[in-house]
Amino acid sequence: MTMSVDRRAVLAGLGASASLPLLGSLSRPAAAAGETISYTAWSAAVDQVQSHIHAFEKASGIAVRYENFPGAQFRASLVTKFTSNEPLDLIWMNDAWTPEFAEAGWITPIDDVPQLMAYNADVQKYCTDAMRYKGRQYGLVYYTDHMSFMYNKEMLDKAGFEKPPATWDEVVQQGLKLKQMGLAEYPLMLALTADAWLIEMIGPFVYSFGGTYTDPAGLSTLRDPGNGALAAATWMRDAIHTHKIVSPGAVTTSEIDALKAFASGKSAFAILPSYRIRVLNDPAQAKVAGNIRINLMPAGSGAKAGNHTCGWVRYYGLTPHARATKAREAAVMKLMEWFGGKVDDKYVFQKMLLLDVGVPFCTKSLMQDTDVLAFYDKWAGGEGTILKQSSMAITKDVISPWFGEWNETNNQSWQSVFLNQSTPAAGLAASGDKWNQLKKQFG
């Protein structure tokens, strides 16, 4: 599914607003007195989350137990908690997990709550679609983003390049010159460790080469020699082992490690979530501050190639435990709306996340906020390229009840290619065969 976050779509959303009956009265639900509700997240924006929870507790009188876990292990942490029947209420969700968690009965729909559904009128459609499974909606949006191609303008200027690369072939050409000039040992920084990020790190390559993981019938396309995924895997292997513009250490490099290395000026190019532009251009946090720009994802070769990237949505999900009693349900839904909706008729948390840490949102009307526009002017040189890239983002075509199990094999298969232990065709075939096996098994 191609995301659609173009300017016209944003403007079309102007004037849309959500009703606020859940937060209209923050008096403490009488039956919830003494109960503590839980909020479970991965370790991101921790200060902002804690601050917003404290404000909620003060306004509502409802106590909240906040837990967070490293992002790379978050899904496994949730699965362990659910399988051990640990009571959870509000959880952060990855759009890729929706079918699996819904089928397992770990999350529950919220589309029977008109007050929460009213927010959909001011949310990009692809975001609400990402929270749906079998026609039911399972949450309110936390944030949306996509992988961006970032470059160090100062380094490219020194090498004599007037423009950043527009194709992956040009990435190789510019990368080799940067190596020859001694400006960067490994000009392209990639995070290819086998964690939850990997499929979204690979996605820009697969989609910019015009590739897919599955066909319209849901069967794997990874054995198809004409699939752009094969060209993408071949390019990535060659970038590491033939051209040596990507470090072989990328297979153990996490997203945060790649960010730190790029921020220190070790490479000229990086693929990172667009929200990292805030950190990279902050003099207090990055040596390269002021020199990082975003360009459209380079295009691969092939008939369906283009400047596509991988996009995703994260959201607040509700567990069945949260709806076990009317009092608990009321308290948890207030908390969900406090984060995913409005507070005092303002999108407080969404705006805080963008201004403090650069995390984008799905809310159409917020794109006209003067503080938001000033943010993009200051840190990204305007919102134009980010919005254009967002409109060309593709959501993963592998979201299914068996995604979690399949992705373990998929990560291993791609890593075997990066390590030159398998040919690109063999690596992708192993991943594709596992997909078809699980699809048949799940029916």
Tab-separated table of C-alpha atoms in Angstrom:
chain	number	residue	atom	x	y	z
A	1	MET	CA	0.000	0.000	0.000
A	2	THR	CA	1.447	3.387	-0.950
A	3	MET	CA	1.238	5.985	1.735
A	4	SER	CA	-0.368	9.271	0.842
A	5	VAL	CA	0.854	12.241	2.824
A	6	ASP	CA	0.988	14.804	0.077
A	7	ARG	CA	0.274	18.467	0.659
A	8	ARG	CA	-3.178	18.310	-0.911
A	9	ALA	CA	-4.156	15.489	1.383
A	10	VAL	CA	-2.917	17.463	4.330
A	11	LEU	CA	-4.865	20.528	3.315
A	12	ALA	CA	-7.946	18.413	2.693
A	13	GLY	CA	-7.898	17.518	6.341
A	14	LEU	CA	-8.035	21.068	7.562
A	15	GLY	CA	-10.967	21.796	9.758
A	16	ALA	CA	-11.488	18.189	10.717
A	17	SER	CA	-11.729	17.749	14.435
A	18	ALA	CA	-12.517	15.017	16.868
A	19	SER	CA	-15.023	15.204	19.637
A	20	LEU	CA	-13.667	14.839	23.132
A	21	PRO	CA	-16.270	13.294	25.399
A	22	LEU	CA	-13.834	10.842	26.987
A	23	LEU	CA	-11.598	13.628	28.184
A	24	GLY	CA	-14.412	16.105	28.438
A	25	SER	CA	-14.617	15.188	32.083
A	26	LEU	CA	-11.455	13.974	33.765
A	27	SER	CA	-13.112	13.341	37.059
A	28	ARG	CA	-11.956	10.024	38.429
A	29	PRO	CA	-14.272	7.103	37.620
A	30	ALA	CA	-15.690	6.088	40.987
A	31	ALA	CA	-15.319	2.353	40.335
A	32	ALA	CA	-11.656	2.844	39.311
A	33	ALA	CA	-10.668	4.190	42.691
A	34	GLY	CA	-7.526	2.494	43.943
A	35	GLU	CA	-6.809	0.674	40.690
A	36	THR	CA	-3.549	1.130	38.842
A	37	ILE	CA	-3.553	0.760	35.067
A	38	SER	CA	-0.507	-0.228	33.050
A	39	TYR	CA	1.262	1.454	30.149
A	40	THR	CA	3.824	-0.739	28.350
A	41	ALA	CA	6.159	0.665	25.717
A	42	TRP	CA	9.565	0.317	24.126
A	43	SER	CA	12.353	2.552	25.357
A	44	ALA	CA	11.751	5.673	23.305
A	45	ALA	CA	10.866	9.250	24.241
A	46	VAL	CA	10.951	8.085	27.850
A	47	ASP	CA	11.127	11.576	29.369
A	48	GLN	CA	8.194	12.766	27.271
A	49	VAL	CA	6.111	9.708	28.126
A	50	GLN	CA	6.797	10.021	31.841
A	51	SER	CA	5.958	13.716	31.773
A	52	HIS	CA	2.674	13.080	29.973
A	53	ILE	CA	1.749	10.253	32.340
A	54	HIS	CA	2.399	12.452	35.365
A	55	ALA	CA	0.134	15.111	33.881
A	56	PHE	CA	-2.545	12.468	33.317
A	57	GLU	CA	-2.310	11.181	36.873
A	58	LYS	CA	-2.576	14.704	38.240
A	59	ALA	CA	-5.566	15.563	36.046
A	60	SER	CA	-7.454	12.274	36.440
A	61	GLY	CA	-6.406	10.883	39.804
A	62	ILE	CA	-5.783	7.535	38.059
A	63	ALA	CA	-2.474	5.832	38.861
A	64	VAL	CA	-0.418	4.493	35.934
A	65	ARG	CA	2.336	1.861	36.043
A	66	TYR	CA	4.781	2.631	33.210
A	67	GLU	CA	7.180	-0.016	31.917
A	68	ASN	CA	9.488	0.149	28.936
A	69	PHE	CA	11.762	-2.348	27.201
A	70	PRO	CA	14.417	-2.061	24.473
A	71	GLY	CA	12.793	-1.803	21.071
A	72	ALA	CA	14.724	-4.716	19.600
A	73	GLN	CA	13.351	-7.049	22.282
A	74	PHE	CA	9.946	-5.428	22.753
A	75	ARG	CA	7.856	-7.882	20.753
A	76	ALA	CA	9.460	-10.841	22.551
A	77	SER	CA	8.847	-9.108	25.895
A	78	LEU	CA	5.168	-8.635	25.056
A	79	VAL	CA	4.765	-12.221	23.866
A	80	THR	CA	6.303	-13.495	27.105
A	81	LYS	CA	3.993	-11.322	29.188
A	82	PHE	CA	0.883	-12.380	27.260
A	83	THR	CA	1.725	-16.085	27.322
A	84	SER	CA	2.325	-15.889	31.067
A	85	ASN	CA	-1.025	-14.102	31.527
A	86	GLU	CA	0.545	-10.976	32.961
A	87	PRO	CA	-2.140	-8.267	33.088
A	88	LEU	CA	-1.456	-5.454	30.610
A	89	ASP	CA	-3.709	-2.575	29.622
A	90	LEU	CA	-2.312	-0.047	27.131
A	91	ILE	CA	0.570	-1.179	24.917
A	92	TRP	CA	2.589	0.287	22.079
A	93	MET	CA	1.973	-1.665	18.893
A	94	ASN	CA	3.848	-2.179	15.646
A	95	ASP	CA	1.532	-2.328	12.615
A	96	ALA	CA	3.270	-5.556	11.559
A	97	TRP	CA	2.033	-7.346	14.671
A	98	THR	CA	-1.688	-6.548	14.353
A	99	PRO	CA	-2.924	-9.802	12.720
A	100	GLU	CA	-0.766	-11.988	14.970
A	101	PHE	CA	-1.818	-10.250	18.178
A	102	ALA	CA	-5.465	-10.021	17.135
A	103	GLU	CA	-5.631	-13.737	16.263
A	104	ALA	CA	-3.989	-14.554	19.597
A	105	GLY	CA	-6.583	-12.457	21.428
A	106	TRP	CA	-3.914	-10.183	22.939
A	107	ILE	CA	-5.433	-6.948	21.616
A	108	THR	CA	-9.044	-5.943	21.309
A	109	PRO	CA	-10.833	-3.642	18.832
A	110	ILE	CA	-11.793	-0.129	19.864
A	111	ASP	CA	-14.177	0.616	16.996
A	112	ASP	CA	-17.184	0.264	19.275
A	113	VAL	CA	-16.123	3.490	20.997
A	114	PRO	CA	-17.439	6.401	18.881
A	115	GLN	CA	-15.501	8.957	20.903
A	116	LEU	CA	-12.206	7.386	19.856
A	117	MET	CA	-13.303	6.675	16.299
A	118	ALA	CA	-14.085	10.384	15.846
A	119	TYR	CA	-10.336	11.037	15.642
A	120	ASN	CA	-10.172	9.127	12.357
A	121	ALA	CA	-11.563	12.183	10.553
A	122	ASP	CA	-8.312	14.033	11.264
A	123	VAL	CA	-5.928	11.122	10.633
A	124	GLN	CA	-4.329	10.053	7.351
A	125	LYS	CA	-6.242	7.082	5.944
A	126	TYR	CA	-3.164	4.862	5.578
A	127	CYS	CA	-2.626	5.245	9.324
A	128	THR	CA	-6.101	4.043	10.239
A	129	ASP	CA	-5.772	1.259	7.647
A	130	ALA	CA	-2.550	0.133	9.356
A	131	MET	CA	-4.423	-0.387	12.620
A	132	ARG	CA	-7.175	-2.532	11.048
A	133	TYR	CA	-7.439	-6.271	10.677
A	134	LYS	CA	-10.447	-8.099	9.256
A	135	GLY	CA	-12.383	-4.839	9.257
A	136	ARG	CA	-11.787	-3.978	12.921
A	137	GLN	CA	-9.690	-1.094	14.259
A	138	TYR	CA	-7.335	-1.881	17.120
A	139	GLY	CA	-6.018	1.446	18.355
A	140	LEU	CA	-5.174	5.136	18.086
A	141	VAL	CA	-2.038	6.283	16.286
A	142	TYR	CA	1.204	6.848	18.173
A	143	TYR	CA	3.281	7.919	15.164
A	144	THR	CA	4.155	7.212	11.547
A	145	ASP	CA	7.457	7.426	9.727
A	146	HIS	CA	9.542	6.043	6.884
A	147	MET	CA	13.191	5.356	6.085
A	148	SER	CA	15.004	8.356	4.636
A	149	PHE	CA	18.171	8.667	2.596
A	150	MET	CA	20.363	11.141	4.471
A	151	TYR	CA	23.627	12.641	3.304
A	152	ASN	CA	26.410	14.793	4.711
A	153	LYS	CA	26.499	17.877	2.481
A	154	GLU	CA	29.877	19.055	3.754
A	155	MET	CA	31.460	15.728	2.845
A	156	LEU	CA	29.899	15.719	-0.627
A	157	ASP	CA	31.075	19.310	-1.178
A	158	LYS	CA	34.654	18.283	-0.344
A	159	ALA	CA	34.405	15.477	-2.878
A	160	GLY	CA	33.137	17.888	-5.530
A	161	PHE	CA	29.629	16.482	-5.850
A	162	GLU	CA	27.030	19.134	-6.592
A	163	LYS	CA	24.104	16.792	-5.918
A	164	PRO	CA	23.468	13.723	-3.782
A	165	PRO	CA	23.088	10.431	-5.672
A	166	ALA	CA	19.759	9.868	-7.402
A	167	THR	CA	20.264	6.152	-8.107
A	168	TRP	CA	21.978	3.247	-6.344
A	169	ASP	CA	24.518	3.145	-9.172
A	170	GLU	CA	25.397	6.747	-8.325
A	171	VAL	CA	25.701	5.796	-4.649
A	172	VAL	CA	28.411	3.328	-5.689
A	173	GLN	CA	30.168	5.901	-7.906
A	174	GLN	CA	30.147	8.630	-5.271
A	175	GLY	CA	30.986	6.166	-2.522
A	176	LEU	CA	34.076	4.900	-4.346
A	177	LYS	CA	35.362	8.445	-4.871
A	178	LEU	CA	34.757	9.304	-1.201
A	179	LYS	CA	36.801	6.216	-0.267
A	180	GLN	CA	39.588	7.116	-2.682
A	181	MET	CA	39.783	10.624	-1.230
A	182	GLY	CA	39.972	9.241	2.282
A	183	LEU	CA	36.813	11.062	3.365
A	184	ALA	CA	35.070	7.914	4.556
A	185	GLU	CA	36.257	4.317	4.813
A	186	TYR	CA	32.685	3.083	4.427
A	187	PRO	CA	30.614	5.895	2.859
A	188	LEU	CA	27.173	4.279	3.318
A	189	MET	CA	26.069	3.579	6.900
A	190	LEU	CA	23.560	0.735	7.246
A	191	ALA	CA	22.110	-0.978	10.314
A	192	LEU	CA	21.693	-4.619	9.333
A	193	THR	CA	21.678	-6.450	12.635
A	194	ALA	CA	18.965	-9.098	12.953
A	195	ASP	CA	16.433	-7.251	15.066
A	196	ALA	CA	12.957	-5.787	14.649
A	197	TRP	CA	14.310	-2.948	12.501
A	198	LEU	CA	15.896	-5.140	9.837
A	199	ILE	CA	12.885	-5.605	7.579
A	200	GLU	CA	12.352	-1.849	7.573
A	201	MET	CA	16.051	-1.298	6.786
A	202	ILE	CA	15.845	-3.719	3.860
A	203	GLY	CA	12.517	-2.307	2.677
A	204	PRO	CA	13.929	0.820	0.965
A	205	PHE	CA	16.170	-1.387	-1.185
A	206	VAL	CA	13.440	-3.895	-2.070
A	207	TYR	CA	10.878	-1.229	-2.940
A	208	SER	CA	13.250	1.191	-4.740
A	209	PHE	CA	14.275	-1.703	-7.002
A	210	GLY	CA	10.559	-2.314	-7.660
A	211	GLY	CA	10.497	-5.495	-5.607
A	212	THR	CA	7.855	-7.191	-3.484
A	213	TYR	CA	7.678	-9.908	-0.871
A	214	THR	CA	4.288	-11.291	-1.887
A	215	ASP	CA	1.862	-11.343	-4.813
A	216	PRO	CA	-1.847	-10.366	-4.766
A	217	ALA	CA	-2.717	-13.947	-3.733
A	218	GLY	CA	-0.444	-13.637	-0.716
A	219	LEU	CA	2.168	-16.098	-1.981
A	220	SER	CA	5.866	-15.281	-1.764
A	221	THR	CA	7.518	-13.652	-4.766
A	222	LEU	CA	11.042	-14.084	-3.419
A	223	ARG	CA	11.882	-16.994	-5.752
A	224	ASP	CA	10.958	-14.922	-8.812
A	225	PRO	CA	14.222	-14.031	-10.656
A	226	GLY	CA	12.469	-10.967	-12.103
A	227	ASN	CA	11.557	-9.638	-8.679
A	228	GLY	CA	13.359	-6.423	-7.757
A	229	ALA	CA	14.046	-7.960	-4.340
A	230	LEU	CA	16.756	-10.086	-5.975
A	231	ALA	CA	18.396	-7.027	-7.537
A	232	ALA	CA	18.211	-5.293	-4.144
A	233	ALA	CA	19.851	-8.188	-2.308
A	234	THR	CA	22.552	-8.394	-4.965
A	235	TRP	CA	23.270	-4.661	-4.700
A	236	MET	CA	23.540	-4.862	-0.908
A	237	ARG	CA	25.891	-7.850	-1.020
A	238	ASP	CA	28.094	-6.142	-3.602
A	239	ALA	CA	28.128	-2.886	-1.620
A	240	ILE	CA	29.650	-4.821	1.288
A	241	HIS	CA	31.927	-7.348	-0.428
A	242	THR	CA	32.740	-5.982	-3.901
A	243	HIS	CA	32.697	-2.186	-3.639
A	244	LYS	CA	33.336	-2.114	0.113
A	245	ILE	CA	31.314	1.075	0.556
A	246	VAL	CA	29.332	-0.563	3.402
A	247	SER	CA	31.157	-1.977	6.419
A	248	PRO	CA	30.968	-5.765	6.904
A	249	GLY	CA	30.271	-4.807	10.524
A	250	ALA	CA	26.830	-3.594	9.423
A	251	VAL	CA	25.459	-7.067	10.203
A	252	THR	CA	25.974	-6.341	13.903
A	253	THR	CA	25.143	-2.638	13.758
A	254	SER	CA	21.860	-1.591	15.363
A	255	GLU	CA	19.856	1.431	14.288
A	256	ILE	CA	21.021	3.469	17.287
A	257	ASP	CA	24.664	2.524	16.629
A	258	ALA	CA	24.300	3.590	12.991
A	259	LEU	CA	22.818	6.887	14.137
A	260	LYS	CA	25.738	7.542	16.490
A	261	ALA	CA	28.317	6.680	13.840
A	262	PHE	CA	26.652	8.885	11.214
A	263	ALA	CA	26.347	11.698	13.767
A	264	SER	CA	30.101	11.506	14.372
A	265	GLY	CA	30.894	12.000	10.676
A	266	LYS	CA	32.073	8.468	9.861
A	267	SER	CA	30.064	8.190	6.651
A	268	ALA	CA	28.593	10.332	3.903
A	269	PHE	CA	25.249	8.547	3.513
A	270	ALA	CA	22.877	6.750	5.864
A	271	ILE	CA	19.450	5.193	5.800
A	272	LEU	CA	17.626	6.134	8.964
A	273	PRO	CA	14.080	6.977	10.073
A	274	SER	CA	13.253	10.550	9.076
A	275	TYR	CA	12.737	11.517	12.713
A	276	ARG	CA	16.486	11.199	13.276
A	277	ILE	CA	17.050	14.443	11.346
A	278	ARG	CA	16.244	16.338	14.570
A	279	VAL	CA	19.145	14.748	16.445
A	280	LEU	CA	21.582	14.844	13.547
A	281	ASN	CA	21.276	18.593	13.046
A	282	ASP	CA	21.393	19.439	16.752
A	283	PRO	CA	24.861	20.812	17.693
A	284	ALA	CA	24.396	19.503	21.227
A	285	GLN	CA	23.984	15.941	19.981
A	286	ALA	CA	25.860	15.564	16.688
A	287	LYS	CA	29.296	16.510	15.395
A	288	VAL	CA	27.840	16.823	11.893
A	289	ALA	CA	25.040	19.195	12.944
A	290	GLY	CA	24.004	21.620	10.228
A	291	ASN	CA	25.344	19.426	7.420
A	292	ILE	CA	22.791	16.625	7.217
A	293	ARG	CA	20.192	16.779	4.484
A	294	ILE	CA	17.495	14.403	3.265
A	295	ASN	CA	17.111	13.415	-0.371
A	296	LEU	CA	14.642	11.049	-1.983
A	297	MET	CA	15.624	7.395	-1.743
A	298	PRO	CA	17.919	6.513	-4.684
A	299	ALA	CA	16.177	4.524	-7.403
A	300	GLY	CA	17.212	1.053	-8.423
A	301	SER	CA	17.105	-0.446	-11.900
A	302	GLY	CA	14.166	-2.238	-13.482
A	303	ALA	CA	10.760	-1.355	-14.870
A	304	LYS	CA	9.091	-0.852	-11.493
A	305	ALA	CA	12.006	0.898	-9.794
A	306	GLY	CA	11.564	4.341	-8.255
A	307	ASN	CA	12.292	6.515	-5.251
A	308	HIS	CA	10.226	4.302	-2.969
A	309	THR	CA	10.931	3.564	0.657
A	310	CYS	CA	9.449	1.585	3.504
A	311	GLY	CA	6.882	3.232	5.785
A	312	TRP	CA	5.245	2.125	9.005
A	313	VAL	CA	2.743	3.070	11.691
A	314	ARG	CA	2.981	2.566	15.445
A	315	TYR	CA	-0.085	2.827	17.638
A	316	TYR	CA	-1.609	2.467	21.078
A	317	GLY	CA	-3.313	-0.880	21.455
A	318	LEU	CA	-5.791	-2.035	24.053
A	319	THR	CA	-5.760	-5.476	25.688
A	320	PRO	CA	-8.779	-7.544	26.746
A	321	HIS	CA	-7.640	-7.041	30.360
A	322	ALA	CA	-8.178	-3.316	29.921
A	323	ARG	CA	-11.819	-3.989	29.082
A	324	ALA	CA	-12.407	-6.563	31.812
A	325	THR	CA	-14.527	-4.138	33.850
A	326	LYS	CA	-16.337	-0.947	32.915
A	327	ALA	CA	-14.312	1.062	35.422
A	328	ARG	CA	-10.961	-0.190	34.148
A	329	GLU	CA	-12.073	0.234	30.557
A	330	ALA	CA	-13.047	3.844	31.211
A	331	ALA	CA	-9.724	4.605	32.875
A	332	VAL	CA	-7.589	2.988	30.169
A	333	MET	CA	-9.516	4.639	27.349
A	334	LYS	CA	-8.964	8.013	28.987
A	335	LEU	CA	-5.239	7.228	29.013
A	336	MET	CA	-5.324	6.112	25.380
A	337	GLU	CA	-7.026	9.327	24.344
A	338	TRP	CA	-4.622	11.378	26.498
A	339	PHE	CA	-1.774	10.074	24.326
A	340	GLY	CA	-3.401	9.403	20.966
A	341	GLY	CA	-5.990	12.165	20.941
A	342	LYS	CA	-6.457	15.648	22.320
A	343	VAL	CA	-5.930	17.214	25.734
A	344	ASP	CA	-7.819	20.452	26.292
A	345	ASP	CA	-8.688	20.417	22.573
A	346	LYS	CA	-5.007	20.235	21.549
A	347	TYR	CA	-2.833	17.408	20.265
A	348	VAL	CA	-0.398	17.901	23.133
A	349	PHE	CA	1.593	14.656	23.024
A	350	GLN	CA	1.887	14.416	19.252
A	351	LYS	CA	3.237	17.948	19.036
A	352	MET	CA	5.583	17.329	21.987
A	353	LEU	CA	7.030	14.238	20.300
A	354	LEU	CA	7.754	16.113	17.094
A	355	LEU	CA	9.248	19.223	18.673
A	356	ASP	CA	11.307	17.368	21.291
A	357	VAL	CA	12.510	14.289	19.420
A	358	GLY	CA	11.369	14.724	15.815
A	359	VAL	CA	8.763	11.935	15.695
A	360	PRO	CA	6.179	12.575	12.911
A	361	PHE	CA	2.435	12.133	13.306
A	362	CYS	CA	-0.615	11.132	11.283
A	363	THR	CA	-2.798	14.089	12.215
A	364	LYS	CA	-3.652	16.206	9.178
A	365	SER	CA	-4.557	19.452	10.901
A	366	LEU	CA	-1.279	19.553	12.865
A	367	MET	CA	0.673	20.066	9.638
A	368	GLN	CA	-0.640	23.639	9.591
A	369	ASP	CA	0.605	24.406	13.093
A	370	THR	CA	3.155	27.226	12.980
A	371	ASP	CA	5.436	25.486	15.493
A	372	VAL	CA	5.380	22.334	13.381
A	373	LEU	CA	6.262	24.200	10.190
A	374	ALA	CA	9.031	26.057	12.040
A	375	PHE	CA	10.384	22.712	13.263
A	376	TYR	CA	10.759	21.383	9.722
A	377	ASP	CA	12.307	24.652	8.533
A	378	LYS	CA	14.890	24.572	11.323
A	379	TRP	CA	15.908	20.927	11.328
A	380	ALA	CA	15.164	19.642	7.813
A	381	GLY	CA	15.252	22.723	5.582
A	382	GLY	CA	11.477	22.558	5.157
A	383	GLU	CA	8.939	19.769	5.104
A	384	GLY	CA	8.807	19.344	1.289
A	385	THR	CA	11.219	16.426	0.753
A	386	ILE	CA	10.005	14.553	3.808
A	387	LEU	CA	6.371	14.823	2.722
A	388	LYS	CA	7.209	13.852	-0.858
A	389	GLN	CA	9.158	10.804	0.344
A	390	SER	CA	6.311	9.907	2.679
A	391	SER	CA	3.900	9.936	-0.266
A	392	MET	CA	6.169	7.341	-1.948
A	393	ALA	CA	6.486	5.065	1.077
A	394	ILE	CA	5.189	1.508	0.871
A	395	THR	CA	3.912	-0.423	3.853
A	396	LYS	CA	5.217	-3.959	4.302
A	397	ASP	CA	3.343	-6.530	2.182
A	398	VAL	CA	4.020	-9.287	4.710
A	399	ILE	CA	1.732	-8.285	7.572
A	400	SER	CA	0.026	-11.512	8.577
A	401	PRO	CA	-0.693	-13.710	11.617
A	402	TRP	CA	2.580	-15.557	10.924
A	403	PHE	CA	4.724	-12.435	10.442
A	404	GLY	CA	6.683	-12.805	13.685
A	405	GLU	CA	7.631	-16.435	13.068
A	406	TRP	CA	8.460	-15.855	9.401
A	407	ASN	CA	10.531	-12.760	10.067
A	408	GLU	CA	12.994	-14.745	12.163
A	409	THR	CA	13.798	-16.841	9.091
A	410	ASN	CA	13.691	-13.781	6.849
A	411	ASN	CA	16.253	-11.956	8.989
A	412	GLN	CA	18.565	-14.982	8.957
A	413	SER	CA	18.192	-15.362	5.189
A	414	TRP	CA	19.116	-11.749	4.430
A	415	GLN	CA	21.990	-11.874	6.902
A	416	SER	CA	23.376	-14.950	5.156
A	417	VAL	CA	23.483	-12.865	1.975
A	418	PHE	CA	25.167	-9.935	3.728
A	419	LEU	CA	27.773	-12.336	5.150
A	420	ASN	CA	28.303	-13.845	1.689
A	421	GLN	CA	27.341	-17.243	3.056
A	422	SER	CA	24.431	-17.589	0.593
A	423	THR	CA	23.854	-16.248	-2.865
A	424	PRO	CA	21.103	-13.616	-3.053
A	425	ALA	CA	18.886	-16.095	-4.929
A	426	ALA	CA	19.390	-18.828	-2.328
A	427	GLY	CA	18.870	-16.485	0.610
A	428	LEU	CA	15.636	-15.096	-0.774
A	429	ALA	CA	14.422	-18.574	-1.737
A	430	ALA	CA	14.827	-19.737	1.862
A	431	SER	CA	12.790	-16.802	3.110
A	432	GLY	CA	10.122	-17.296	0.438
A	433	ASP	CA	9.788	-21.020	1.121
A	434	LYS	CA	9.281	-20.349	4.831
A	435	TRP	CA	6.591	-17.798	4.009
A	436	ASN	CA	4.657	-20.212	1.799
A	437	GLN	CA	5.004	-22.992	4.365
A	438	LEU	CA	3.543	-20.794	7.112
A	439	LYS	CA	0.789	-19.462	4.857
A	440	LYS	CA	-0.305	-23.026	4.107
A	441	GLN	CA	-0.022	-23.981	7.769
A	442	PHE	CA	-2.161	-21.044	8.926
A	443	GLY	CA	-4.620	-21.631	6.100
